């Protein structure tokens, strides 16, 4: 998509993942003139490599319940405005004899999560006996002692991102993908616009009263263009993709290091994920390692023994734009977000939106547009 426009805007948004697309839409709906740029395809960064879920994140309840609440609240708005794009994803969470959580603990956790479920129009959990769980999902391991159910929403993030881009354009925004921002136009402490290279190799400039950095894990690179530092703790995650459904329901499992893994039944295909590892490499060349695949299969195999009989077709990988925090184990890093006005750092006119989740992109977009 390349829609040429004027060279002066109210706002230029850098990054056409779910965050930037949401910001562009919000600003366009407010009547501002907007240019949205992405160096690749819409949603082809972290957004497309996600687990495709609009969820509340019950595991954050232990150490960051406010994120669970915000996520559930915004998920409620997203499933209302994009009802045509979302579908229910029902999990069976089986419990094995030596799991970290026994069935009572697991049910208690779900009882707490049930308080948040109505915010996102989802149903409360059910407790299942081992026989009931295996009747619903015959592939489950014979030694499970019971299970609980949990309901989330699924979404195709590429379609969700594109729907936001499309609506932004319908409200007057210009949007160009395969167009990389290569520099910021600056005058002393003021950011005046962007320099970009379009897919045909041509370099142009767009002036703006404000520039939004919504470049996900690349946002520190965009920050550097204005001489400001953005502290992230990027964390890589992979999925294994099966071109069909393997199970009636989505299934959760415990990994060897006690993390929650998911086998998500998304309509006609299945995603098995995910890992969460500190990432130090090149964001434009993220490889999937064989041991990452083995790690996932090992965890899923415990609860769903036949998993290795199925033929995956590919893997996906993405890097979470997680906010920096020293010492914490990757999986326990907060999924909070931050809207940063860089006026105080000597880059007036630049606003960054970092961190967060797909499940609260709408709220992140609204707060970023407020800041702009
Ligand atoms: C494995 C994994 C699973 C996840 N699962 C979920 C989930 O199920 N539910 C959930 O809520 N969250 C999930 N998340 C988190 C969620 O995916 C991210 O928080 C969210 O997608 C980030 O979106 P974003 O738009 O900020 O970043 P991105 O989607 O990465 O978008 C940033 C965009 O900026 C563009 N860009 C970068 N530099 C430039 C430049 N110089 N010029 C132009 N464009 C540029 C990139 O091309 C990219 O498209 C998951 C994350 C991972 C890694």
Coordinates of N, CA, C and O in Angstrom, one line a residue, residues 283-346:
X283 N 17.3 -7.4 15.3 CA 15.9 -7.5 15.2 C 15.3 -7.8 13.8 O 14.2 -8.3 13.7
X284 N 16.1 -7.5 12.8 CA 15.7 -7.8 11.5 C 16.1 -9.2 11.0 O 15.9 -9.5 9.8
X285 N 16.7 -10.0 11.9 CA 17.0 -11.3 11.5 C 17.0 -12.2 12.7 O 18.0 -12.5 13.3
X286 N 15.8 -12.6 13.1 CA 15.6 -13.4 14.3 C 15.3 -14.9 13.9 O 14.4 -15.2 13.2
X287 N 16.3 -15.8 14.3 CA 16.1 -17.2 13.9 C 15.4 -18.0 14.9 O 15.5 -17.7 16.1
X288 N 14.8 -19.1 14.5 CA 14.2 -20.0 15.4 C 15.2 -21.2 15.6 O 15.7 -21.8 14.6
X289 N 15.5 -21.5 16.8 CA 16.5 -22.6 17.1 C 15.8 -23.9 17.3 O 14.7 -24.0 17.8
X290 N 16.5 -25.0 17.0 CA 15.9 -26.4 17.1 C 15.5 -26.6 18.6 O 14.5 -27.2 18.9
X291 N 16.4 -26.2 19.5 CA 16.1 -26.4 20.9 C 14.9 -25.7 21.5 O 14.2 -26.1 22.4
X292 N 14.6 -24.6 20.8 CA 13.4 -23.8 21.2 C 12.1 -24.7 20.9 O 11.1 -24.7 21.6
X293 N 12.2 -25.3 19.7 CA 11.1 -26.1 19.2 C 10.9 -27.4 20.2 O 9.9 -27.7 20.6
X294 N 12.1 -28.0 20.5 CA 12.1 -29.1 21.4 C 11.5 -28.8 22.8 O 10.8 -29.6 23.4
X295 N 11.9 -27.6 23.3 CA 11.4 -27.1 24.6 C 9.9 -27.1 24.6 O 9.2 -27.6 25.5
X296 N 9.3 -26.6 23.5 CA 7.8 -26.5 23.4 C 7.2 -27.9 23.4 O 6.2 -28.2 24.1
X297 N 7.8 -28.7 22.5 CA 7.2 -30.0 22.3 C 7.3 -30.9 23.6 O 6.3 -31.6 23.9
X298 N 8.4 -30.7 24.3 CA 8.6 -31.5 25.5 C 7.5 -31.1 26.5 O 6.9 -32.0 27.2
X299 N 7.2 -29.8 26.6 CA 6.1 -29.4 27.6 C 4.7 -29.8 27.2 O 4.0 -30.3 28.0
X300 N 4.4 -29.7 25.9 CA 3.1 -30.0 25.4 C 2.9 -31.6 25.5 O 1.8 -32.1 25.8
X301 N 3.9 -32.3 25.2 CA 3.9 -33.8 25.2 C 3.4 -34.4 26.5 O 2.7 -35.4 26.5
X302 N 3.7 -33.7 27.6 CA 3.3 -34.2 28.9 C 1.8 -34.3 29.0 O 1.3 -35.2 29.7
X303 N 1.1 -33.3 28.5 CA -0.4 -33.3 28.6 C -1.1 -33.8 27.4 O -2.2 -34.2 27.4
X304 N -0.3 -33.8 26.2 CA -0.9 -34.1 25.0 C 0.1 -35.0 24.2 O 0.8 -34.6 23.4
X305 N 0.1 -36.3 24.6 CA 1.2 -37.2 24.2 C 1.4 -37.4 22.7 O 2.6 -37.6 22.3
X306 N 0.4 -37.2 21.9 CA 0.5 -37.5 20.5 C 1.1 -36.3 19.7 O 1.2 -36.4 18.5
X307 N 1.5 -35.2 20.4 CA 1.8 -34.0 19.6 C 2.9 -34.2 18.6 O 2.9 -33.7 17.5
X308 N 3.9 -35.1 18.9 CA 5.0 -35.3 17.9 C 4.5 -36.1 16.6 O 5.3 -36.2 15.7
X309 N 3.3 -36.6 16.7 CA 2.8 -37.3 15.5 C 2.3 -36.4 14.4 O 2.0 -36.7 13.3
X310 N 2.1 -35.1 14.8 CA 1.6 -34.1 13.9 C 2.7 -33.4 13.2 O 3.7 -33.2 13.8
X311 N 2.4 -33.0 11.9 CA 3.5 -32.4 11.1 C 3.3 -30.8 11.1 O 2.3 -30.3 10.5
X312 N 4.2 -30.1 11.8 CA 4.1 -28.7 11.7 C 4.6 -28.2 10.3 O 5.4 -28.9 9.7
X313 N 4.2 -27.0 9.9 CA 4.6 -26.5 8.6 C 5.6 -25.4 8.8 O 6.4 -25.2 7.8
X314 N 5.6 -24.7 9.8 CA 6.6 -23.6 10.0 C 6.6 -23.1 11.4 O 5.9 -23.7 12.3
X315 N 7.5 -22.2 11.6 CA 7.5 -21.5 13.0 C 7.3 -20.0 12.8 O 7.5 -19.5 11.7
X316 N 7.0 -19.3 13.8 CA 7.0 -17.9 13.8 C 7.8 -17.4 14.9 O 8.0 -18.1 15.9
X317 N 8.4 -16.2 14.8 CA 9.1 -15.6 15.9 C 9.0 -14.1 16.0 O 8.9 -13.5 14.9
X318 N 9.0 -13.6 17.2 CA 8.8 -12.1 17.4 C 9.5 -11.7 18.6 O 9.9 -12.6 19.5
X319 N 9.8 -10.4 18.8 CA 10.4 -9.9 20.0 C 9.5 -9.0 20.7 O 9.0 -8.0 20.1
X320 N 9.3 -9.3 22.0 CA 8.4 -8.4 22.8 C 9.1 -7.1 23.1 O 10.2 -7.1 23.5
X321 N 8.3 -6.0 23.0 CA 8.9 -4.7 23.3 C 8.8 -4.4 24.8 O 8.2 -3.4 25.2
X322 N 9.3 -5.3 25.7 CA 9.0 -5.2 27.1 C 9.8 -4.1 27.7 O 10.9 -3.9 27.4
X323 N 9.2 -3.4 28.7 CA 9.8 -2.3 29.4 C 11.0 -2.9 30.2 O 10.9 -4.0 30.7
X324 N 12.1 -2.1 30.3 CA 13.3 -2.6 31.0 C 13.1 -2.7 32.5 O 12.5 -1.9 33.1
X325 N 13.6 -3.8 33.0 CA 13.7 -4.1 34.4 C 14.8 -5.0 34.7 O 15.0 -6.0 34.0
X326 N 15.7 -4.7 35.6 CA 16.8 -5.5 35.9 C 16.4 -6.7 36.8 O 15.5 -6.5 37.6
X327 N 17.0 -7.8 36.7 CA 16.9 -9.0 37.6 C 15.7 -9.9 37.3 O 15.9 -11.1 37.3
X328 N 14.6 -9.3 37.0 CA 13.4 -10.2 36.9 C 13.6 -11.3 35.8 O 14.2 -11.0 34.8
X329 N 13.0 -12.4 36.1 CA 13.0 -13.5 35.1 C 12.1 -13.1 34.0 O 11.1 -12.4 34.2
X330 N 12.5 -13.4 32.7 CA 11.8 -12.8 31.5 C 10.3 -13.0 31.6 O 9.5 -12.0 31.3
X331 N 9.8 -14.2 32.0 CA 8.4 -14.5 32.0 C 7.6 -13.6 33.0 O 6.4 -13.5 32.9
X332 N 8.4 -13.1 34.0 CA 7.7 -12.3 35.0 C 7.8 -10.8 34.8 O 7.4 -10.0 35.6
X333 N 8.3 -10.4 33.6 CA 8.4 -9.0 33.3 C 7.0 -8.4 33.1 O 6.2 -9.1 32.5
X334 N 6.8 -7.2 33.6 CA 5.5 -6.6 33.5 C 5.2 -6.3 32.0 O 6.1 -6.0 31.2
X335 N 3.9 -6.5 31.7 CA 3.5 -6.1 30.3 C 2.9 -4.7 30.3 O 2.1 -4.4 29.4
X336 N 3.3 -3.9 31.2 CA 2.8 -2.5 31.3 C 3.3 -1.8 30.0 O 4.3 -2.2 29.4
X337 N 2.7 -0.6 29.8 CA 3.2 0.2 28.7 C 3.5 1.6 29.2 O 3.1 2.0 30.4
X338 N 4.2 2.4 28.4 CA 4.5 3.8 28.8 C 4.4 4.7 27.7 O 4.9 4.3 26.6
X339 N 3.8 5.8 27.8 CA 3.8 6.9 26.8 C 4.8 7.9 27.2 O 4.7 8.4 28.3
X340 N 5.8 8.1 26.4 CA 6.9 9.0 26.8 C 6.9 10.2 25.9 O 7.1 10.1 24.7
X341 N 6.8 11.4 26.6 CA 6.9 12.6 25.9 C 8.4 13.0 26.0 O 8.9 13.3 27.1
X342 N 9.1 13.1 24.8 CA 10.6 13.3 24.9 C 10.9 14.8 24.9 O 12.1 15.1 24.8
X343 N 9.9 15.6 25.2 CA 10.2 17.1 25.3 C 11.3 17.3 26.3 O 12.2 18.1 26.1
X344 N 11.2 16.6 27.4 CA 12.1 16.9 28.5 C 13.5 16.3 28.2 O 14.5 16.7 28.9
X345 N 13.6 15.4 27.2 CA 14.9 14.8 26.9 C 15.6 15.6 25.7 O 16.5 15.1 25.1
X346 N 15.0 16.7 25.4 CA 15.7 17.5 24.3 C 15.2 17.0 22.9 O 15.8 17.2 21.9

